[in-house]
GROMACS .gro file of C-alpha atoms in nm:
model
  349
    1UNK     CA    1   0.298  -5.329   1.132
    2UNK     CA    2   0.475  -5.305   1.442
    3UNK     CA    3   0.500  -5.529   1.759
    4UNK     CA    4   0.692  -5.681   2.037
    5UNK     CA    5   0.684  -6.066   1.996
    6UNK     CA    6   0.824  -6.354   2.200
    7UNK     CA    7   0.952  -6.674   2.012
    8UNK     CA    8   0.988  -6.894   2.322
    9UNK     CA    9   1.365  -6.806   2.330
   10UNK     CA   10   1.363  -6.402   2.264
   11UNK     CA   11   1.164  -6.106   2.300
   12UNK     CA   12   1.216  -5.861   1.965
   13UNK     CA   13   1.041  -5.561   1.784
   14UNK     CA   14   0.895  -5.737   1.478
   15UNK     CA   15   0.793  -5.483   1.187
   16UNK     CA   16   0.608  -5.747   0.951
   17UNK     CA   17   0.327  -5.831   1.161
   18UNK     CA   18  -0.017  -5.859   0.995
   19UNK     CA   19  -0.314  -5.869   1.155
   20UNK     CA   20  -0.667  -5.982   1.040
   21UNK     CA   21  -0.983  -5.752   1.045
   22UNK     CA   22  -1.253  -5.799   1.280
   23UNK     CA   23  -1.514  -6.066   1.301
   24UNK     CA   24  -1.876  -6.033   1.403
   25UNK     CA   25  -1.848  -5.936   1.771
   26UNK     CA   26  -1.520  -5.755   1.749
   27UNK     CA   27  -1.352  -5.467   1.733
   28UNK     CA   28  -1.014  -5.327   1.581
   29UNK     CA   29  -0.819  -5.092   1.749
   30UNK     CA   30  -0.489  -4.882   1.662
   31UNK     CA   31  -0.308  -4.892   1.992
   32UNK     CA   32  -0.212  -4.573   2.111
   33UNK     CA   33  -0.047  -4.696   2.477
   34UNK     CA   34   0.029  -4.977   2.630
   35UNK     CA   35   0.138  -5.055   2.989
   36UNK     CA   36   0.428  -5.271   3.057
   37UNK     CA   37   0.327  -5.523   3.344
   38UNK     CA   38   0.494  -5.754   3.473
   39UNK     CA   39   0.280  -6.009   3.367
   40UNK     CA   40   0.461  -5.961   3.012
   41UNK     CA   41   0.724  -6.017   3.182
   42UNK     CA   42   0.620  -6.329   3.360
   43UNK     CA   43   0.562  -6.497   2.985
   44UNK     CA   44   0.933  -6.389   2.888
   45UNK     CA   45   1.082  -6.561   3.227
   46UNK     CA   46   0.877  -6.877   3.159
   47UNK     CA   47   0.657  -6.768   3.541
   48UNK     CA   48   0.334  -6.791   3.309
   49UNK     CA   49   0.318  -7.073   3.119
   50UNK     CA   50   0.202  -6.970   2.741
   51UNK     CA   51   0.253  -7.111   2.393
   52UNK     CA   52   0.450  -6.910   2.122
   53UNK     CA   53   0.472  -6.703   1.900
   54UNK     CA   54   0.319  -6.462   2.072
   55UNK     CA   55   0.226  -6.083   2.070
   56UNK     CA   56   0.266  -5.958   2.407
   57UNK     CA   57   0.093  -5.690   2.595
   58UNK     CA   58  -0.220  -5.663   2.766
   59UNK     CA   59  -0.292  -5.314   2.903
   60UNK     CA   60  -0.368  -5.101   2.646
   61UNK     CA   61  -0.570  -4.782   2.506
   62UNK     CA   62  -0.633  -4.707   2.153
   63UNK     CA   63  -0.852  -4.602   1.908
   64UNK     CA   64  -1.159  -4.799   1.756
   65UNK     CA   65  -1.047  -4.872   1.327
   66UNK     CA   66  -1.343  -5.087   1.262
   67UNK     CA   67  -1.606  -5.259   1.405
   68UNK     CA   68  -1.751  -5.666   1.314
   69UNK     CA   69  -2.096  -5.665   1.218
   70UNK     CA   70  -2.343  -5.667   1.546
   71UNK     CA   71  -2.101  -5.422   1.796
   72UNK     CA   72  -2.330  -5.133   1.830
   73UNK     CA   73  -2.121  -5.010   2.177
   74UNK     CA   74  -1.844  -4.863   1.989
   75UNK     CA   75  -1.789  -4.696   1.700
   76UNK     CA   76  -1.492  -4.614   1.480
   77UNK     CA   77  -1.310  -4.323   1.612
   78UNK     CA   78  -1.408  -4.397   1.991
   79UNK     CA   79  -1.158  -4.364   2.278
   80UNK     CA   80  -1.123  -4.727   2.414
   81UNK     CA   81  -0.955  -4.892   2.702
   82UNK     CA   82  -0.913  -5.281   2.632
   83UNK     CA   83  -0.925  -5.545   2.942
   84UNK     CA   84  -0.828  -5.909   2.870
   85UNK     CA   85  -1.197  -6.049   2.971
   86UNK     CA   86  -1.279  -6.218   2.645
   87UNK     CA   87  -1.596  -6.328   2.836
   88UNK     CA   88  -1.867  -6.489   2.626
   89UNK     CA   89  -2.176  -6.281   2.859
   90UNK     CA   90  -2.383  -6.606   2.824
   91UNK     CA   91  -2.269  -6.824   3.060
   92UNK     CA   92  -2.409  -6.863   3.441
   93UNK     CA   93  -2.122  -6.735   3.557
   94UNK     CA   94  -2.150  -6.397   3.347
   95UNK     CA   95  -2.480  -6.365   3.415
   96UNK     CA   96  -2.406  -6.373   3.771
   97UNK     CA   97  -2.178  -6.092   3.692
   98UNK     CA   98  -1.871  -6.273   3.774
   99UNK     CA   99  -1.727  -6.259   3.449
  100UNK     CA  100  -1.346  -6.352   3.530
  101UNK     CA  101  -1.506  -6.684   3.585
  102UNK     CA  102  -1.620  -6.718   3.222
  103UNK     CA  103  -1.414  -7.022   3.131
  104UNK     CA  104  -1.409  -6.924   2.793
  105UNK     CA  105  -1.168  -6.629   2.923
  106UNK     CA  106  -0.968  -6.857   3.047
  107UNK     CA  107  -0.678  -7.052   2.866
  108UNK     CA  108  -0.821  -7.002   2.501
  109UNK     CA  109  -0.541  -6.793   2.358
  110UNK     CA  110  -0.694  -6.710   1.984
  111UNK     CA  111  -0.405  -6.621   1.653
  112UNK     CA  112  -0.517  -6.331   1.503
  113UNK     CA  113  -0.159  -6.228   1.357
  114UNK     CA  114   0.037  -6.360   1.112
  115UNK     CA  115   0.418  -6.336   1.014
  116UNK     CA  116   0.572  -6.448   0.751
  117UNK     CA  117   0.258  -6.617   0.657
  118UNK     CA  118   0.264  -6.836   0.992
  119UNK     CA  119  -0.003  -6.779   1.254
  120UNK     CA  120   0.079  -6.581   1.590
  121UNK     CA  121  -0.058  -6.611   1.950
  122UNK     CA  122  -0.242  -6.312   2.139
  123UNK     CA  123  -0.140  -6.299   2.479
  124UNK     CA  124  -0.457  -6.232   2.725
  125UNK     CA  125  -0.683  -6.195   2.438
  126UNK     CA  126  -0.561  -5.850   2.394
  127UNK     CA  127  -0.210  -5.835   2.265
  128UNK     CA  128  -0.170  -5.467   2.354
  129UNK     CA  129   0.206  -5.430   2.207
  130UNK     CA  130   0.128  -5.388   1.844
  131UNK     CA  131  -0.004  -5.111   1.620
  132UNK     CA  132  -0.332  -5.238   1.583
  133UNK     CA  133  -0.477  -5.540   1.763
  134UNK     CA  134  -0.824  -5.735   1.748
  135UNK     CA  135  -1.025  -5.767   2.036
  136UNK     CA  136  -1.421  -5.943   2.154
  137UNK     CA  137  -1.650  -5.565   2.148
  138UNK     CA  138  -1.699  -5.724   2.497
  139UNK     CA  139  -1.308  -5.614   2.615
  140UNK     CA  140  -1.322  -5.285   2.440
  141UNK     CA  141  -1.474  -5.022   2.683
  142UNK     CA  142  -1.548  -4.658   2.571
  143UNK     CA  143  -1.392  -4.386   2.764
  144UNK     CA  144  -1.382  -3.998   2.755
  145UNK     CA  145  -1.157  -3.820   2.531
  146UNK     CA  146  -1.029  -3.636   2.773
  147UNK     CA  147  -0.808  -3.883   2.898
  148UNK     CA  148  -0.468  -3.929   2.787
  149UNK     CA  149  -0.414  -4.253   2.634
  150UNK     CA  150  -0.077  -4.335   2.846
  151UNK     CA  151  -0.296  -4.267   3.153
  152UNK     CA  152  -0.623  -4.517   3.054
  153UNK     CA  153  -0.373  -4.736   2.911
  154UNK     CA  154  -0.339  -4.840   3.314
  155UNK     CA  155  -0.696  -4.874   3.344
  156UNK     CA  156  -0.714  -5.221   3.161
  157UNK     CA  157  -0.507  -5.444   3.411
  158UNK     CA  158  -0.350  -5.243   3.693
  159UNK     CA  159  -0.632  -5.035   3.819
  160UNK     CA  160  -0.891  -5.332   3.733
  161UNK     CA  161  -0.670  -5.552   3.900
  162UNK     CA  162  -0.539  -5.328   4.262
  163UNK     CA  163  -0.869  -5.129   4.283
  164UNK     CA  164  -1.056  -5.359   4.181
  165UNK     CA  165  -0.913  -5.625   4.436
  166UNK     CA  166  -1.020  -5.366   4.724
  167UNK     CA  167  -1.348  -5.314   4.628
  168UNK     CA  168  -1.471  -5.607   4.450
  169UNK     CA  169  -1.299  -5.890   4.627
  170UNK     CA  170  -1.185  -5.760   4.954
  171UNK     CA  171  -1.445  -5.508   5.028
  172UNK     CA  172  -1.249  -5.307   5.189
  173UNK     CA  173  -1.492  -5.098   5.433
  174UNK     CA  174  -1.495  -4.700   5.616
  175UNK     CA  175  -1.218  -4.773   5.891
  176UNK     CA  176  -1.102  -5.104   5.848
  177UNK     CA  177  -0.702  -5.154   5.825
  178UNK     CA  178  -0.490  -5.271   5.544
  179UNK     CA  179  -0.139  -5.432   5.501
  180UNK     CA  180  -0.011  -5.378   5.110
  181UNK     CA  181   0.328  -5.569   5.042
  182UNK     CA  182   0.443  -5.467   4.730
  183UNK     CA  183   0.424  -5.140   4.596
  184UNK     CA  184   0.494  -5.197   4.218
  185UNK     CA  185   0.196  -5.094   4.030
  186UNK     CA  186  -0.041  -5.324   4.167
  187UNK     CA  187   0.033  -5.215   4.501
  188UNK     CA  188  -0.016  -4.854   4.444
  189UNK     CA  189  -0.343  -4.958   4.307
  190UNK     CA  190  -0.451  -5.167   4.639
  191UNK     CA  191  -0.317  -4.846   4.788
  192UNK     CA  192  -0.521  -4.602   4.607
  193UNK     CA  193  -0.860  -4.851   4.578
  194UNK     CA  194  -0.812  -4.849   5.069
  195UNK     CA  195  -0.790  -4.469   5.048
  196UNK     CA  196  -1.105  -4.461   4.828
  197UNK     CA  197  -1.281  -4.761   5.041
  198UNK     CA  198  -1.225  -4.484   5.349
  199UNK     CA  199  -0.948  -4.710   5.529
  200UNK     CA  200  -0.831  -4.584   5.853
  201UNK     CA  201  -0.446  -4.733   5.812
  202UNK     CA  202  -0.279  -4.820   5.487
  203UNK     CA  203   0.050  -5.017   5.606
  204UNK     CA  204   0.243  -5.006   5.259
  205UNK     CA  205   0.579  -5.229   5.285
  206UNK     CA  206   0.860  -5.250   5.027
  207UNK     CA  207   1.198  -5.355   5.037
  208UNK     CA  208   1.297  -4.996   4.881
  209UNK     CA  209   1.276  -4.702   5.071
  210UNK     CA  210   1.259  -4.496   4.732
  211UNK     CA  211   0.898  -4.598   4.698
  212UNK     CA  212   0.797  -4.447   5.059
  213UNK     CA  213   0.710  -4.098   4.882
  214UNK     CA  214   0.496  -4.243   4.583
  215UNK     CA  215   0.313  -4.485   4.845
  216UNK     CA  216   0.211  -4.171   5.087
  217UNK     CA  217   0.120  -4.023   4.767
  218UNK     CA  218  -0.171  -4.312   4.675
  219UNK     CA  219  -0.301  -4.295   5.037
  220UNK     CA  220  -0.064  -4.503   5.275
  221UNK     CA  221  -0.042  -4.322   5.638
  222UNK     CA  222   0.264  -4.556   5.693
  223UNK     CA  223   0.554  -4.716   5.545
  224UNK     CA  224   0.779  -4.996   5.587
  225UNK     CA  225   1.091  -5.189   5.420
  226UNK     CA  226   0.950  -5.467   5.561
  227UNK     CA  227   0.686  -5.645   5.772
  228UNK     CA  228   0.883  -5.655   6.070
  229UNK     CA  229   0.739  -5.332   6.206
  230UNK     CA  230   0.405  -5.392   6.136
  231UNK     CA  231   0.254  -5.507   6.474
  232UNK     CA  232   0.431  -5.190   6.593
  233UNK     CA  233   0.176  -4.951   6.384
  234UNK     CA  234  -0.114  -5.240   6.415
  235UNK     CA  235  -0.091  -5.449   6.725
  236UNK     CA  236  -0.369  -5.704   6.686
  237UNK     CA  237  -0.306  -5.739   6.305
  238UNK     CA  238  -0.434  -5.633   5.946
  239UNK     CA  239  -0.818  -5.637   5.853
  240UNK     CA  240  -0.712  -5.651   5.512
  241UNK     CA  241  -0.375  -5.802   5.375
  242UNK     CA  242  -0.258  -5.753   5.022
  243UNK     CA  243   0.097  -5.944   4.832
  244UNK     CA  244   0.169  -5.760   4.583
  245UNK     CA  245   0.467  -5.910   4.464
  246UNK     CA  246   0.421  -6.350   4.398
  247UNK     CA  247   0.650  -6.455   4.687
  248UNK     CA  248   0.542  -6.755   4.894
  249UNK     CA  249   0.757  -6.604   5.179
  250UNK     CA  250   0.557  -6.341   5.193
  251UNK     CA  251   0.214  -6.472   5.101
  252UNK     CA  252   0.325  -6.642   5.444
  253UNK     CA  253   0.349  -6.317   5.624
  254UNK     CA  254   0.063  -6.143   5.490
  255UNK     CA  255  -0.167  -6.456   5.667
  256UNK     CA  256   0.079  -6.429   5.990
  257UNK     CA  257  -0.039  -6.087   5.993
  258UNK     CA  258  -0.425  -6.064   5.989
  259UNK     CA  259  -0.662  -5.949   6.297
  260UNK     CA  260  -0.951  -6.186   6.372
  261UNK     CA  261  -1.169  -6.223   6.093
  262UNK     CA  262  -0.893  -6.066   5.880
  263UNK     CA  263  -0.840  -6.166   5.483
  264UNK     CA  264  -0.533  -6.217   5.293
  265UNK     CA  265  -0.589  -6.160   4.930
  266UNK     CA  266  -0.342  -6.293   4.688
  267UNK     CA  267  -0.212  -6.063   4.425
  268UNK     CA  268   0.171  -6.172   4.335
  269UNK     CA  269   0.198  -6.455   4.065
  270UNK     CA  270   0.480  -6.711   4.214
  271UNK     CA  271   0.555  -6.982   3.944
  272UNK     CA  272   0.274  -7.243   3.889
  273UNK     CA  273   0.446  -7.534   4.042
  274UNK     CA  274   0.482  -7.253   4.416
  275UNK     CA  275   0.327  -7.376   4.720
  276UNK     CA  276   0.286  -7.201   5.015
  277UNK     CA  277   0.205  -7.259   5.443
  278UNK     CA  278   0.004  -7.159   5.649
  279UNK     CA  279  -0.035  -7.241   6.089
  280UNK     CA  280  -0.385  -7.390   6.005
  281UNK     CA  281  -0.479  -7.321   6.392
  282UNK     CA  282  -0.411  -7.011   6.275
  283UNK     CA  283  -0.714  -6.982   6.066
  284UNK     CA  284  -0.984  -7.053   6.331
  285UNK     CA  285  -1.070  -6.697   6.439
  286UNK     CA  286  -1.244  -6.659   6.077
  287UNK     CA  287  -0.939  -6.591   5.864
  288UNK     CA  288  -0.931  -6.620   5.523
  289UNK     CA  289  -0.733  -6.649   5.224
  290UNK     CA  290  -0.856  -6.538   4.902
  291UNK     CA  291  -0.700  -6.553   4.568
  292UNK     CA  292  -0.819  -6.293   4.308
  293UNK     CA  293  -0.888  -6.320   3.945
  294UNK     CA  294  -0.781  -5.968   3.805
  295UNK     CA  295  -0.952  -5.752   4.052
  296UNK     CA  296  -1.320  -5.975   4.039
  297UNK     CA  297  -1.386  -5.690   3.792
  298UNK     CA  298  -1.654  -5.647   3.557
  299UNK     CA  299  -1.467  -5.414   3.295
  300UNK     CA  300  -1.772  -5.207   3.120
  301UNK     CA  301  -1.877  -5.091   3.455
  302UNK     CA  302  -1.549  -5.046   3.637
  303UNK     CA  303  -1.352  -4.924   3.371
  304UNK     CA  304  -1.610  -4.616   3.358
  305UNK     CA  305  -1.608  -4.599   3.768
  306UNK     CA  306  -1.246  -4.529   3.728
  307UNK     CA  307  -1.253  -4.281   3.431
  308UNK     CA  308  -1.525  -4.063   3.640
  309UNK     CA  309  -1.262  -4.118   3.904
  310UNK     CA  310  -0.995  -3.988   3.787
  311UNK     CA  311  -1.198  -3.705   3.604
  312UNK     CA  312  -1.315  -3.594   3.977
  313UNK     CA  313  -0.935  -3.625   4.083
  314UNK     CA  314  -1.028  -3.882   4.364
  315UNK     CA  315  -0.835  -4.244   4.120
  316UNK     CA  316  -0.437  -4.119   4.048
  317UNK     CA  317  -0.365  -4.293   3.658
  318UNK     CA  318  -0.131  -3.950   3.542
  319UNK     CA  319   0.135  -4.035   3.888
  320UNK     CA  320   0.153  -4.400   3.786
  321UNK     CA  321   0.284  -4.359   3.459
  322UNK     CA  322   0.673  -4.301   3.550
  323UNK     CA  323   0.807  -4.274   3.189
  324UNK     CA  324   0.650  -4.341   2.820
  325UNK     CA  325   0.914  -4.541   2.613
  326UNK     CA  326   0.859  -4.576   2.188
  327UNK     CA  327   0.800  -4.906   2.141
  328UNK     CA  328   1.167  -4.972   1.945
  329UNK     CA  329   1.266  -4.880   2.306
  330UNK     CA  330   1.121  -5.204   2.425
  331UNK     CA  331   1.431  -5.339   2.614
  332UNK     CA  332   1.487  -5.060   2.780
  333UNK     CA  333   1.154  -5.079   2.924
  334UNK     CA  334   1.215  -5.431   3.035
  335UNK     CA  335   1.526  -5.336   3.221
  336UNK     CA  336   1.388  -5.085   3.417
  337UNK     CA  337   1.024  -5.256   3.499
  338UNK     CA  338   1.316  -5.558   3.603
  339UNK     CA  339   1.505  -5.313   3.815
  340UNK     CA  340   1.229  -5.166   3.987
  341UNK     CA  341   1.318  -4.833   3.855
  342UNK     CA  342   0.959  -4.749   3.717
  343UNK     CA  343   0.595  -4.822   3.853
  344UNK     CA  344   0.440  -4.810   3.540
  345UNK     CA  345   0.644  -4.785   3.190
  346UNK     CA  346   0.409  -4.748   2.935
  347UNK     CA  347   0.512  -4.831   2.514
  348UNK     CA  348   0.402  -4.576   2.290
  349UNK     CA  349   0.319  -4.614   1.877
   0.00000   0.00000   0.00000
């Protein structure tokens, strides 16, 4: 079968992939979509450290193959969107219903692929750029029919991660004020999760004026090309301040510009080794900075939130996906997500 593999050195479009049937407690799913984020990217550039071979890919929609022996949840032939929360549900911290805590998500990359008779890494526990792909039942989450699969493709990282950041970990409320920097696909997300919070005043910034139209259409009242004007459109600062894009510069900023009591919630992945500053007397007026584990989502009940959502016409997933690329097309992808020329490409099989 087909993928897109990294091999520490280059990124190609394998066709001799193999890839194992499920396990109890899993699920195998032919990929239909899959998102290109620019945490795929991040791998390729060395930003996220992560051993190799791998299968990249993480934000996918497909349809269930098979199913291990004990998933009862889904069945073979059922619309899924996949997150990358390989979350055991046993732990304190899942029962708590935090379960991007669940430090068996975390840093346990499993090989469920082999080439060539070698073993293969899946990136995020998901591996989203190949035909089929295994998954825990716990990451696959049912979803109508109804919904194309390039859209709910989106669902798995970018809307858990934007939306989810505003609701979950911000809690954004009904007239508070919020500063997005960044609008890539993340940041249309943070946009779209303030509209649906009821913010007064979305401030969206990006360095390219292109993006103004698309940001006004996911709910910002206001845009900038940078943060320079900000204190123009809110004097005493942002209740709410989102960085979209993984630049200590402007994690900087985003802090610089909070209101008393404000938050500054960290979105951007910088490389590991980044540190960033802060005016600690600064802080004193109850600021806060928060960092942000993929939205503080819990995937079986947000991922349905957002498909009712977007059913009601109230969570945009059709407007994000700029242009669907067959997954020999993979480079050409990569260029334009690298450019800046697409919010969202999505792979197709």
């Amino acid at each position: 079968m087909r993928g897109v593999m990294f091999d520490g050195g280059q990124v190609q479009v394998a066709d001799d992939l193999e890839v194992r049937d499920p396990g109890p407690g899993e699920v195998l799913v032919s990929i239909s979509a899959a998102g290109l984020c620019h945490s795929d990217l991040s791998v390729v550039d060395g930003t996220i450290p992560f051993p190799v071979p791998v299968v990249l890919g993480h934000e996918g929609a497909g349809v269930v193959e098979a199913v291990g022996e004990g998933v009862r949840h889904v069945s073979p032939g059922d619309h899924v969107a996949l997150s990358t929360l390989a979350n055991c549900g046993t732990c304190a911290d899942c029962d708590r219903g935090r379960p991007t805590m669940c430090r068996k998500a975390i840093g346990r990359p499993g090989r469920p692929f082999r080439r060539g008779g070698q073993p293969v890494h899946q990136f995020a526990s998901n591996s989203a750029f190949a035909e089929r792909t295994v998954v825990k039942a716990v990451q696959a989450v049912r979803i109508p029919e109804d919904i194309p699969m390039p859209s709910a493709a989106l669902m798995g990282c970018g809307v858990l991660t934007g939306v989810g950041a505003v609701l979950n970990r911000a809690r954004v409320g009904l007239g508070d004020t919020v500063l997005v920097i960044g609008t890539g696909g993340i940041g249309l997300n943070v946009i779209q999760g303030a509209r649906i919070a009821g913010a007064a005043r979305i401030v969206a910034v990006d360095a390219n004026p292109a993006k103004e139209p698309v940001a006004r259409q996911f709910g910002a009242t206001d845009f900038l090309t940078s943060t320079q004007g900000v204190r123009d459109i809110l004097p005493t600062g942002a209740d709410h301040a989102f960085e979209c894009v993984g630049r200590t510069e402007l994690i900087r900023q985003a802090v610089d510009l909070l209101d008393r009591h404000g938050q500054a919630v960290l979105l951007g992945v910088p490389p590991a080794s980044a540190e960033a500053s802060f005016l600690v007397s600064s802080m004193y007026l109850d600021k806060s900075i928060l960092g942000c584990r993929y939205g503080s989502s819990r995937p079986q009940r947000d991922i349905a939130l957002y498909a009712e959502l977007y059913r009601q016409g109230r969570l945009l997933l059709d407007e994000l996906v700029t242009e669907t690329y067959p997954v020999e097309d993979f480079e050409k992808a990569r260029a334009d997500a690298e450019a800046g020329r697409v919010a969202r490409g999505v792979l197709t099989f």
